[in-house]
Amino acid sequence: MSALKTARIGVDIGGTFTDFVLHDEARGITRTGKRLTTPDDPSRAIIEGVQRLLEETGTAASQLHSIVHGTTLITNTVLERTGAKVGLIATQGFADTLEMGRETRYDVDDLFQQPVPVIVPRNLRRGVPGRIMANGEEREPLDERELIAQVTDLLENEGIEALAIAFMNAYRNAAHEQRARDIVKAAFPDLLVTISSAVAPEIREYERTNTACVNAYVQPRVHGYLDRLTDELGALGFDGDLSIMLSSGGLTTIDEAKNFPVRLIESGPAAGAMAAAYIARQIGEDHLISFDMGGTTAKMCLIEQAEPHVKHDFEAGRLERFKAGSGLPLKVTVIDMIEISGGGGSIAAVDALGLMKVGPRSASSVPGPVAYGRGGTEPTVTDADLLLGYLNPDYFLGGEMALGLEAVRNAVDIRLAKPLAIEGETAARGIQEIVNESMAAATRMHLAEKGKDPRAYAMLAFGGAGPVHAYGLAKLLKVRRLIVPMGAGVISAFGFLVAAPSTDSARGYFARLDRVDWDHVNGLFAEMEAAARLMLADTGSGQGEIRFQRQADMRYHGQGFEITVTLPEGTLGPERTGDVREAFDATYRRLFDRVVQNVPVEAVNWRLTASLPAQEISLAHAPVDAPAERPSRSVSFPGFGRMETRVYDRYALKPGTRIEGPAIFEERESSFNVGPDAVVTVDAFANLIVEISYPGLV
């Protein structure tokens, strides 16, 4: 008799560590794990981590129902420019769309501004006769003979590895693109082909073309990676479902991931936001800042009404991180978050002006921070945390990895303290203050852009370094309530298991609201719904009734930007036009605190989100029968200096326990600290709920 498939594993590959969570509801088992990432072959750390979890829990690979995975492969490929050699077939006369872009400068004050990088150079772009008009009608038939001639030339003379096809107005009528794809695939069956109307069927030529090109650019590498991972997991005996997280926070199939890898560009960071949303829903927290700090980067995301903010465009590979327009604009749905190069592995150094800088360089997993003893020589944020007392050198990763305190002292003295003529601890404090201030500034900016005040939010901290820096960051933002979940160091992997299988799709159809062809709109939604049902049926990761949400990108006539509006349920028609306008007005008023009277409203894109119910999981478990307190140690807190601090075994704390700071809470994957102005309570889900006092602050 075959084993029952009741276990699931979530896997998150970070720049420094690869995190794991195994959950088997039938056997009541939840187990976490953490391994150093293997950047030369990320799948190696996955296989090693899965094998260990199976051994520790007595689980056979055949008992695994599914493995859910997120990857930074797409982001890294674009950033490092290590993708495939891509050819582009465009409408004749429009092959230079990528170079023309938006015809704007992203920094009008910089006379030496670098142009936005083009993913497909001019010699690999070709135009083909054939024209679809803006209303979807064919004006000129596709020249099929010229198409084959151009693709043949790109293959034989330029050696392209993948092909993108992006024709004018294909979002309105995809017939020419679909025909071109079929002709090319028939002639060259091994060539990977992306058509823009499949990957991003939305208005705006530059963004749609760019999205198709980036999809083709990363597709060969993603194919190879996912095929190799599937084979290696199969060799372990795994024959369940392998799912991949989308940038929107949903789950998709391997086939969909291979067809549209550009939709995975923010796959890894999305898992943390989905976990934060799940915990927010579990504890009834409506306004939350998700703070995820790992070994390489820190990510912040707003969670409201237990849902992360999402957006339908994204810039990849920016030349200037905080300058919109300096990257590759993509039409993909992503969780709206800000990411900075501040992680445990961020390197601290003295620059040419004699100032200490932290990041953007990272020690990553190879060689890693000095404390790891793996060849690192430059001090990092993790090394500073160790010197300041936040980390226990004998209990890192539950004692599996001893940290070299003396090596860190020497490195900080040589690289930082002596050049700056300061004490080693002062240098370590400087590292922490710089990274905390950088994260606070980024968070303030992210919230300010949305008209939000961080003081009105609680903060949920996770990631290997998140709980270490959460208290200091919360103080800078004047956040009063701080939450640290059990298993904080692997919460992103947990997010893969609580995310709902889902899919997002869009169709471009531009019309004034009072002139919309509602039969056409209902047809678009029916088409998207049918495709979503097929995709979700293939995931094998969820059961239950599919939930649909319909939205539209809308704007006032003459505006250059749109807002996304949730549409009323039921069949849409002329009699519902007033309801749609009311939904637009309500959304616009919520965002901008006003509406404009007597101005027509336009719809640009129509969107559908389809999702299955998520699985309910908790990382809480019965407290272990052991003393809660461990030997105290000296810890340096911002604003208070060195203090003798009580240390607690987090696994031994019972719900309802109340502890006044200063205190340190240790678990296998992370360490959390609070100063003397904080009170910590353990809730029913084993979360640490922290109340921070600010005397004189209203």
XYZ file of C-alpha atoms in Angstrom:
698
model
C 0.000 0.000 0.000
C 1.352 3.409 -0.931
C 2.026 5.882 1.875
C -0.508 8.618 2.517
C 0.673 11.953 1.180
C 0.064 14.254 4.136
C 3.313 16.235 4.513
C 4.239 19.532 2.839
C 7.552 21.398 2.719
C 8.157 25.103 2.092
C 11.595 26.138 0.839
C 12.973 29.691 0.701
C 16.348 30.345 -0.905
C 17.973 33.451 0.511
C 21.297 35.070 -0.239
C 22.868 33.555 2.881
C 20.573 30.781 4.142
C 18.040 28.431 2.598
C 15.101 27.945 4.990
C 12.739 25.008 5.358
C 9.447 24.238 7.093
C 7.892 20.757 7.038
C 4.276 20.415 8.135
C 2.297 17.190 8.425
C -1.183 17.898 9.741
C -2.134 14.214 9.971
C 0.801 13.393 12.261
C 0.844 16.741 14.051
C 4.430 17.484 12.994
C 5.944 20.875 12.216
C 9.704 21.049 11.822
C 11.970 23.875 10.698
C 15.437 23.838 9.196
C 18.137 26.147 7.895
C 21.156 25.537 5.674
C 23.751 27.803 4.112
C 22.773 28.626 0.550
C 24.889 27.068 -2.210
C 25.084 29.898 -4.776
C 26.944 27.793 -7.362
C 23.975 25.380 -7.418
C 20.958 26.483 -5.306
C 19.266 23.113 -5.739
C 22.042 21.418 -3.731
C 21.034 23.201 -0.516
C 17.385 22.342 -1.239
C 18.105 18.632 -1.644
C 20.321 18.499 1.440
C 17.756 20.379 3.541
C 14.830 18.246 2.383
C 16.774 15.045 3.097
C 17.565 16.214 6.613
C 13.966 17.190 7.373
C 12.750 13.804 6.163
C 15.277 12.027 8.397
C 14.519 14.169 11.473
C 10.751 13.640 11.187
C 10.792 10.025 10.055
C 9.036 10.963 6.841
C 9.429 9.115 3.560
C 9.744 11.177 0.383
C 6.678 9.320 -0.898
C 4.663 10.868 1.972
C 5.240 14.388 0.666
C 2.093 15.791 -0.864
C 3.857 18.892 -2.152
C 6.948 21.061 -2.012
C 6.447 24.795 -2.415
C 9.423 26.832 -3.509
C 10.357 30.438 -4.170
C 13.369 31.587 -6.088
C 15.480 34.694 -6.645
C 16.900 33.182 -9.841
C 14.974 35.552 -12.116
C 15.913 38.696 -10.196
C 19.565 37.653 -10.037
C 19.648 36.801 -13.736
C 18.366 40.269 -14.654
C 20.622 42.062 -12.172
C 23.727 40.156 -13.215
C 22.806 40.188 -16.928
C 23.436 36.442 -17.213
C 20.340 35.549 -19.241
C 19.959 34.149 -22.722
C 20.724 35.823 -26.041
C 17.277 36.994 -27.109
C 15.914 38.046 -30.476
C 12.890 40.333 -30.876
C 10.374 40.307 -33.709
C 8.321 43.506 -33.772
C 5.937 45.244 -36.129
C 7.864 46.803 -39.006
C 8.878 50.318 -38.010
C 8.623 49.641 -34.268
C 11.752 47.588 -33.578
C 13.275 50.479 -31.629
C 10.498 50.624 -29.004
C 12.875 49.333 -26.330
C 15.426 52.084 -27.015
C 12.846 54.871 -27.265
C 11.272 53.802 -23.977
C 9.157 56.541 -22.418
C 11.315 59.309 -23.903
C 11.916 60.770 -20.451
C 14.919 61.158 -18.154
C 14.724 59.523 -14.740
C 17.063 62.167 -13.283
C 16.772 65.566 -14.953
C 19.609 66.992 -12.817
C 22.242 64.422 -13.811
C 24.059 65.495 -16.976
C 25.911 62.189 -17.062
C 22.860 59.978 -16.557
C 23.338 56.461 -17.879
C 20.612 55.230 -20.248
C 18.300 52.489 -19.035
C 19.857 49.188 -20.147
C 18.205 47.481 -23.123
C 17.697 43.742 -22.716
C 17.784 43.067 -26.499
C 20.418 45.028 -28.507
C 19.521 46.588 -31.842
C 21.248 43.953 -33.998
C 18.916 41.312 -32.505
C 15.697 43.244 -33.203
C 13.817 42.821 -36.487
C 10.632 44.294 -37.944
C 8.048 42.286 -39.891
C 5.192 43.733 -42.022
C 1.660 43.293 -40.680
C -0.521 45.631 -38.657
C -3.365 45.418 -36.131
C -5.152 48.687 -35.382
C -6.017 50.058 -31.923
C -9.609 48.832 -32.271
C -8.387 45.280 -32.967
C -9.037 45.269 -36.706
C -6.428 43.985 -39.158
C -5.111 46.666 -41.497
C -2.252 44.704 -43.052
C -1.843 40.916 -42.982
C 1.202 39.354 -41.332
C 4.035 38.704 -43.795
C 4.733 35.085 -42.902
C 7.552 34.646 -45.403
C 9.438 37.656 -44.013
C 8.844 36.375 -40.486
C 10.559 33.064 -41.208
C 13.405 34.809 -43.033
C 14.109 37.122 -40.093
C 13.931 34.370 -37.440
C 16.176 32.126 -39.548
C 18.726 34.944 -39.810
C 18.621 35.541 -36.045
C 19.212 31.863 -35.358
C 21.841 31.092 -37.983
C 23.798 34.335 -38.023
C 23.261 35.742 -34.510
C 22.899 32.558 -32.471
C 19.874 33.600 -30.412
C 18.746 31.216 -27.656
C 15.176 32.523 -27.203
C 12.738 34.712 -29.130
C 10.261 37.415 -28.093
C 7.435 38.539 -30.372
C 5.694 41.849 -29.648
C 3.404 43.405 -32.257
C 1.521 46.694 -32.164
C -1.871 46.511 -30.403
C -1.505 42.775 -29.731
C -3.162 43.335 -26.356
C -6.375 44.123 -28.291
C -6.076 41.381 -30.908
C -3.456 38.659 -30.482
C -4.101 36.907 -33.825
C -0.844 38.028 -35.502
C 1.305 37.129 -32.496
C -0.337 33.750 -32.078
C 0.075 32.976 -35.776
C 3.710 34.076 -35.681
C 4.377 31.859 -32.653
C 2.796 28.828 -34.358
C 4.817 29.361 -37.544
C 8.106 29.766 -35.658
C 7.468 26.759 -33.408
C 6.625 24.602 -36.421
C 9.868 25.590 -38.133
C 12.079 25.600 -35.010
C 10.438 23.348 -32.378
C 13.318 23.646 -29.884
C 13.307 27.456 -29.810
C 11.666 29.026 -26.738
C 9.186 31.661 -27.923
C 7.420 34.324 -25.840
C 4.565 36.410 -27.255
C 3.652 39.646 -25.502
C -0.108 39.007 -25.674
C 0.349 35.869 -23.563
C 2.698 37.244 -20.908
C 1.295 40.799 -20.600
C -1.885 41.460 -22.648
C -2.133 45.078 -21.495
C -1.957 48.514 -23.057
C 1.412 50.376 -23.296
C 3.750 49.177 -26.008
C 7.101 49.737 -24.272
C 6.197 47.944 -21.048
C 4.519 45.034 -22.849
C 7.472 44.561 -25.213
C 9.953 44.789 -22.359
C 8.051 42.203 -20.330
C 8.073 39.773 -23.251
C 11.817 40.299 -23.763
C 12.667 39.770 -20.072
C 10.510 36.636 -20.030
C 12.465 35.254 -23.003
C 15.752 36.417 -21.440
C 15.337 34.319 -18.284
C 13.367 31.414 -19.734
C 16.234 29.068 -20.771
C 17.924 29.377 -17.377
C 14.652 28.812 -15.503
C 13.856 25.772 -17.655
C 17.225 24.241 -16.834
C 16.971 24.994 -13.115
C 13.429 23.661 -12.667
C 14.094 20.559 -14.769
C 17.208 19.798 -12.721
C 15.404 20.382 -9.422
C 12.498 18.157 -10.499
C 14.900 15.362 -11.444
C 16.875 15.618 -8.191
C 13.721 15.573 -6.045
C 12.463 12.620 -8.056
C 15.697 10.783 -7.279
C 14.835 11.167 -3.568
C 11.531 9.409 -4.200
C 9.388 12.551 -4.321
C 6.458 12.209 -6.703
C 4.130 14.868 -5.318
C 3.413 18.374 -6.592
C 6.176 20.948 -6.933
C 4.693 24.452 -6.827
C 6.346 27.843 -7.284
C 5.386 31.133 -5.655
C 4.398 34.017 -7.912
C 5.474 37.603 -7.307
C 1.843 38.315 -6.387
C 2.016 35.871 -3.474
C 0.024 33.069 -5.105
C 1.193 29.603 -6.084
C 1.519 28.251 -9.592
C 2.534 25.059 -11.377
C 5.947 24.176 -12.743
C 4.641 24.395 -16.317
C 3.246 27.897 -15.762
C 6.494 28.950 -14.091
C 8.487 27.696 -17.089
C 6.176 29.426 -19.574
C 6.055 32.762 -17.724
C 9.145 32.988 -15.484
C 8.982 36.805 -15.444
C 5.989 36.438 -13.105
C 8.389 34.958 -10.518
C 10.706 37.977 -10.431
C 9.760 38.781 -6.794
C 8.951 35.179 -5.883
C 11.203 34.905 -2.830
C 10.306 38.164 -1.017
C 6.584 37.572 -1.644
C 6.540 34.586 0.726
C 7.431 36.695 3.749
C 4.624 39.146 3.030
C 2.134 36.292 2.653
C 3.242 34.844 6.002
C 2.882 38.271 7.621
C -0.637 38.620 6.183
C -1.539 35.167 7.511
C -0.290 35.991 11.018
C -2.053 39.380 10.912
C -5.320 37.601 10.120
C -4.662 35.018 12.852
C -4.136 37.604 15.608
C -6.588 40.219 14.314
C -4.026 42.925 13.496
C -5.436 45.243 10.801
C -2.483 47.612 10.298
C 0.917 45.999 10.109
C 4.394 46.707 8.782
C 6.006 43.477 7.623
C 9.755 43.655 8.344
C 11.803 40.825 6.833
C 15.564 41.043 7.304
C 17.703 38.168 6.127
C 21.358 37.744 5.343
C 21.466 39.937 2.244
C 18.493 42.324 2.149
C 15.704 43.800 4.246
C 12.127 44.033 2.928
C 9.237 46.137 4.225
C 5.624 45.735 3.166
C 2.319 47.199 4.361
C -0.343 44.710 5.463
C -3.847 46.156 5.805
C -6.998 44.183 6.553
C -4.792 41.057 6.536
C -3.819 41.615 2.883
C -0.492 42.880 1.523
C -0.510 45.840 -0.841
C -0.057 44.763 -4.466
C 0.758 46.632 -7.658
C 0.640 45.679 -11.321
C 3.965 46.998 -12.539
C 7.541 46.534 -11.446
C 10.984 47.852 -12.360
C 13.745 45.275 -12.470
C 17.469 45.943 -12.357
C 17.347 49.656 -11.570
C 20.546 51.611 -12.106
C 19.510 53.771 -9.140
C 17.561 51.856 -6.494
C 15.293 54.726 -5.452
C 14.886 56.405 -8.852
C 11.795 55.325 -10.768
C 12.471 54.950 -14.472
C 16.075 53.760 -14.109
C 15.231 50.077 -14.596
C 13.375 47.683 -16.856
C 9.604 48.321 -16.551
C 7.536 45.137 -16.447
C 3.794 44.508 -16.516
C 3.606 41.909 -13.749
C 1.601 41.712 -10.538
C 3.858 41.953 -7.493
C 3.489 42.503 -3.776
C 4.268 46.166 -3.164
C 7.326 46.296 -0.929
C 10.560 48.181 -0.574
C 13.845 46.315 -0.476
C 17.212 47.638 0.660
C 20.671 46.102 0.747
C 20.747 45.771 4.508
C 21.113 42.232 5.827
C 23.163 40.259 8.281
C 25.862 39.767 5.668
C 26.099 43.440 4.640
C 29.750 44.476 4.797
C 30.935 47.499 6.788
C 33.948 49.406 5.481
C 35.634 52.798 5.613
C 35.278 54.704 2.341
C 37.695 57.113 0.637
C 36.325 60.019 2.687
C 37.042 58.234 5.958
C 33.366 57.471 6.646
C 31.903 54.141 7.667
C 29.510 52.626 5.117
C 27.376 49.471 5.443
C 26.455 47.626 2.238
C 25.532 47.239 -0.544
C 28.261 44.593 -0.736
C 27.357 41.403 1.100
C 29.410 38.497 2.396
C 26.466 36.236 1.457
C 26.941 32.548 2.323
C 30.379 32.334 0.687
C 32.516 33.273 2.515
C 29.927 34.684 4.938
C 30.491 36.941 7.963
C 33.774 36.741 9.845
C 31.965 35.010 12.731
C 31.144 31.979 10.559
C 34.815 31.061 10.260
C 34.480 30.256 6.557
C 37.073 32.666 5.208
C 35.306 36.006 5.646
C 37.634 38.857 6.617
C 35.426 41.962 6.381
C 33.134 42.842 9.309
C 29.401 42.553 8.680
C 26.167 43.420 10.444
C 26.036 39.914 11.932
C 29.539 40.376 13.331
C 28.474 43.652 14.964
C 25.406 41.941 16.459
C 27.666 39.325 17.992
C 29.996 41.931 19.523
C 27.067 43.874 21.003
C 25.715 40.763 22.744
C 22.584 40.111 20.682
C 23.797 36.727 19.459
C 24.937 33.799 21.570
C 28.155 32.422 19.997
C 27.347 28.965 21.364
C 23.683 28.813 20.277
C 23.713 29.990 16.650
C 21.456 27.695 14.605
C 20.667 25.911 17.837
C 24.347 25.287 18.518
C 25.136 23.729 15.131
C 27.426 26.594 14.112
C 29.772 28.150 16.659
C 30.514 31.833 16.092
C 34.081 33.109 16.388
C 33.882 36.062 18.772
C 37.636 36.672 18.937
C 38.006 36.645 15.141
C 35.243 39.231 14.908
C 36.938 41.485 17.480
C 40.172 41.380 15.494
C 38.456 42.080 12.181
C 36.483 45.030 13.569
C 39.614 46.468 15.200
C 41.762 46.160 12.066
C 39.205 47.145 9.429
C 37.155 49.759 11.270
C 38.225 50.787 14.770
C 41.872 51.630 14.055
C 41.253 53.500 10.758
C 38.516 55.523 12.500
C 40.453 55.888 15.782
C 37.558 54.558 17.863
C 36.887 51.594 20.151
C 35.782 48.267 18.655
C 32.401 48.368 20.391
C 31.799 51.899 19.170
C 32.461 50.673 15.630
C 30.028 47.789 16.143
C 27.413 50.203 17.483
C 28.040 52.383 14.428
C 27.360 49.442 12.094
C 24.044 48.739 13.781
C 22.978 52.380 13.850
C 23.785 52.845 10.157
C 21.830 49.794 9.022
C 18.904 50.582 11.343
C 18.739 54.200 10.158
C 18.871 53.057 6.531
C 15.958 50.699 7.071
C 14.001 53.334 9.001
C 14.501 55.916 6.240
C 13.379 53.455 3.575
C 10.312 52.496 5.618
C 9.343 56.123 6.238
C 9.648 56.874 2.526
C 7.600 53.799 1.552
C 4.796 54.759 3.942
C 4.943 58.465 3.150
C 4.378 57.710 -0.543
C 1.105 56.103 0.516
C 0.154 58.851 2.945
C 0.702 56.595 5.974
C 2.250 57.205 9.389
C 4.363 54.348 10.838
C 3.206 55.244 14.361
C -0.273 54.013 13.427
C 1.030 50.524 12.644
C 2.310 47.515 14.518
C 5.437 45.796 13.200
C 5.903 42.082 12.537
C 9.596 41.132 12.485
C 11.054 37.965 11.005
C 13.957 36.618 8.989
C 17.240 35.528 10.499
C 18.302 39.107 11.334
C 14.855 40.739 11.607
C 14.194 40.031 15.297
C 17.748 41.115 16.148
C 17.149 44.588 14.699
C 13.381 44.898 15.238
C 13.550 46.711 18.579
C 16.063 49.295 17.319
C 14.070 49.861 14.112
C 10.760 50.119 15.970
C 12.262 52.785 18.257
C 13.378 54.853 15.268
C 9.910 54.651 13.718
C 8.130 55.235 17.054
C 6.210 51.979 16.586
C 4.535 51.030 19.868
C 3.611 47.405 19.169
C 6.072 44.805 17.945
C 5.284 41.171 17.104
C 7.812 38.365 16.668
C 6.323 35.011 15.614
C 7.582 31.609 16.644
C 10.105 30.349 14.091
C 10.790 33.922 13.010
C 14.010 32.937 11.253
C 12.161 30.702 8.755
C 8.852 32.562 8.411
C 9.351 33.118 4.684
C 9.466 29.341 4.181
C 6.344 29.142 6.355
C 4.747 31.652 3.982
C 4.949 29.164 1.125
C 2.753 26.756 3.075
C 0.057 29.261 4.057
C -0.167 31.024 0.686
C -3.222 30.168 -1.364
C -2.855 28.639 -4.831
C -3.882 31.521 -7.080
C -3.459 33.121 -10.455
C -3.697 36.680 -11.750
C -4.592 37.624 -15.306
C -5.388 40.793 -17.199
C -6.791 41.858 -20.538
C -6.341 45.250 -22.148
C -9.506 46.953 -23.404
C -9.558 50.739 -23.371
C -12.947 52.529 -23.308
C -14.772 55.351 -21.604
C -17.053 53.968 -18.916
C -20.183 55.286 -20.612
C -19.141 53.644 -23.902
C -17.944 50.237 -22.688
C -19.013 47.161 -24.653
C -20.084 45.170 -21.601
C -20.615 41.980 -23.600
C -16.956 42.170 -24.607
C -15.904 42.780 -20.985
C -17.962 39.830 -19.715
C -16.368 37.736 -22.454
C -12.894 38.753 -21.278
C -13.719 37.782 -17.697
C -15.220 34.460 -18.847
C -12.055 33.714 -20.815
C -9.824 34.547 -17.838
C -12.013 32.541 -15.458
C -11.876 29.427 -17.647
C -8.068 29.650 -17.872
C -7.801 30.157 -14.091
C -9.919 27.080 -13.357
C -7.670 24.944 -15.548
C -4.493 26.267 -13.942
C -5.746 25.841 -10.370
C -6.925 22.324 -11.139
C -3.318 21.472 -12.024
C -1.721 22.823 -8.839
C -2.799 19.946 -6.624
C -2.026 22.231 -3.663
C -5.486 23.161 -2.521
C -9.099 22.117 -2.403
C -12.327 23.998 -2.053
C -14.299 26.591 -3.915
C -12.399 29.013 -6.126
C -12.730 32.663 -5.111
C -12.763 35.219 -7.912
C -12.073 38.933 -7.617
C -12.637 41.220 -10.598
C -10.879 44.557 -10.903
C -10.229 47.257 -13.477
C -7.477 49.819 -13.955
C -9.369 53.115 -14.272
C -8.659 56.838 -14.487
C -10.219 60.175 -15.222
C -10.212 61.162 -18.883
C -6.892 62.869 -19.580
C -4.971 61.386 -16.630
C -1.664 59.628 -17.246
C -1.961 57.015 -14.509
C -4.581 54.540 -13.347
C -5.863 53.200 -10.055
C -7.040 49.634 -9.552
C -10.708 49.397 -8.600
C -12.537 46.330 -7.297
C -15.643 45.806 -9.426
C -19.100 44.879 -8.101
C -20.023 41.212 -8.245
C -22.441 39.778 -10.766
C -22.848 40.215 -14.499
C -21.763 43.634 -15.711
C -23.896 45.653 -18.093
C -25.120 49.170 -18.885
C -27.366 49.085 -15.822
C -24.278 48.554 -13.605
C -22.313 51.515 -14.986
C -23.337 53.660 -12.021
C -22.143 50.981 -9.573
C -18.760 50.795 -11.313
C -18.432 54.604 -11.227
C -19.267 54.594 -7.502
C -16.578 51.969 -6.893
C -14.069 54.152 -8.754
C -15.074 57.262 -6.779
C -14.777 55.423 -3.462
C -11.306 54.091 -4.324
C -10.118 57.466 -5.626
C -11.400 59.248 -2.513
C -9.672 56.744 -0.228
C -6.358 57.275 -2.041
C -6.480 61.028 -2.644
C -9.183 62.308 -0.276
C -11.168 63.842 -3.108
C -13.057 63.081 -6.323
C -13.433 65.116 -9.516
C -16.960 65.888 -10.630
C -18.247 66.018 -14.227
C -15.169 64.337 -15.734
C -15.595 61.062 -17.659
C -13.898 57.915 -16.352
C -11.931 55.507 -18.558
C -11.176 51.822 -18.086
C -7.797 50.642 -19.365
C -7.257 47.037 -18.210
C -9.569 44.386 -16.765
C -8.148 42.030 -14.131
C -9.129 38.743 -12.528
C -7.635 37.098 -9.437
C -8.631 33.496 -8.756
C -7.595 31.671 -5.581
C -8.262 28.516 -3.606
C -8.477 28.475 0.213
C -5.159 28.499 2.078
C -4.241 25.834 4.616
C -4.371 26.777 8.299
C -1.028 26.089 9.994
C 0.549 27.203 13.253
C 4.184 27.096 14.334
C 3.113 27.157 17.981
C 3.738 24.032 20.038
C 3.553 22.944 23.651
C 6.317 24.562 25.745
C 9.260 22.268 26.424
C 9.728 21.068 29.989
C 12.897 23.006 30.755
C 13.928 26.121 32.694
C 12.886 29.219 30.786
C 15.848 31.340 31.910
C 19.390 30.861 30.683
C 22.570 32.541 31.968
C 22.365 36.304 31.547
C 24.847 38.322 29.487
C 25.851 41.905 28.846
C 24.028 43.507 25.911
C 24.361 46.985 24.414
C 21.002 48.675 23.726
C 20.582 51.873 21.692
C 20.030 54.787 24.042
C 20.810 52.749 27.164
C 24.336 51.373 26.684
C 25.572 48.090 28.180
C 23.151 46.303 30.503
C 23.154 42.909 32.185
C 20.273 41.176 30.399
C 18.211 38.119 31.203
C 18.156 35.447 28.496
C 15.149 33.187 27.846
C 14.684 29.898 26.029
C 11.794 30.783 23.785
C 10.640 27.171 23.487
C 10.054 27.010 27.253
C 7.814 30.092 27.505
C 4.130 29.476 28.191
C 1.223 31.516 26.770
C 0.388 34.407 29.097
C 3.977 34.841 30.300
C 4.828 38.515 30.856
C 8.452 39.717 30.880
C 9.804 43.226 31.380
C 12.891 44.285 29.455
C 15.763 44.211 29.058
C 15.569 40.654 27.773
C 16.890 38.327 25.085
C 14.780 35.507 23.590
C 16.690 32.728 21.848
C 15.454 30.139 19.373
C 17.236 27.979 16.827
C 16.953 30.269 13.813
C 17.053 33.712 15.388
C 17.435 35.853 18.487
C 15.187 38.680 19.678
C 15.994 41.472 22.117
C 14.173 44.325 23.860
C 15.436 47.165 26.036
C 14.215 48.286 29.467
C 11.355 50.359 28.012
C 9.506 47.323 26.636
C 7.174 44.663 28.033
C 6.835 41.276 26.309
C 3.817 38.946 26.500
C 3.500 35.469 24.982
C 0.143 35.064 23.201
C -1.879 31.912 22.464
C -0.019 31.366 19.165
C 3.401 31.616 20.866
C 4.009 35.044 19.304
C 5.996 37.532 21.358
C 3.863 40.667 21.661
C 5.933 43.698 22.657
C 4.642 47.022 23.949
C 7.239 49.809 23.779
C 6.739 52.957 25.836
C 7.659 56.442 24.640
C 7.427 58.891 27.552
C 6.035 62.224 26.414
C 4.930 60.903 23.011
C 1.211 61.303 22.361
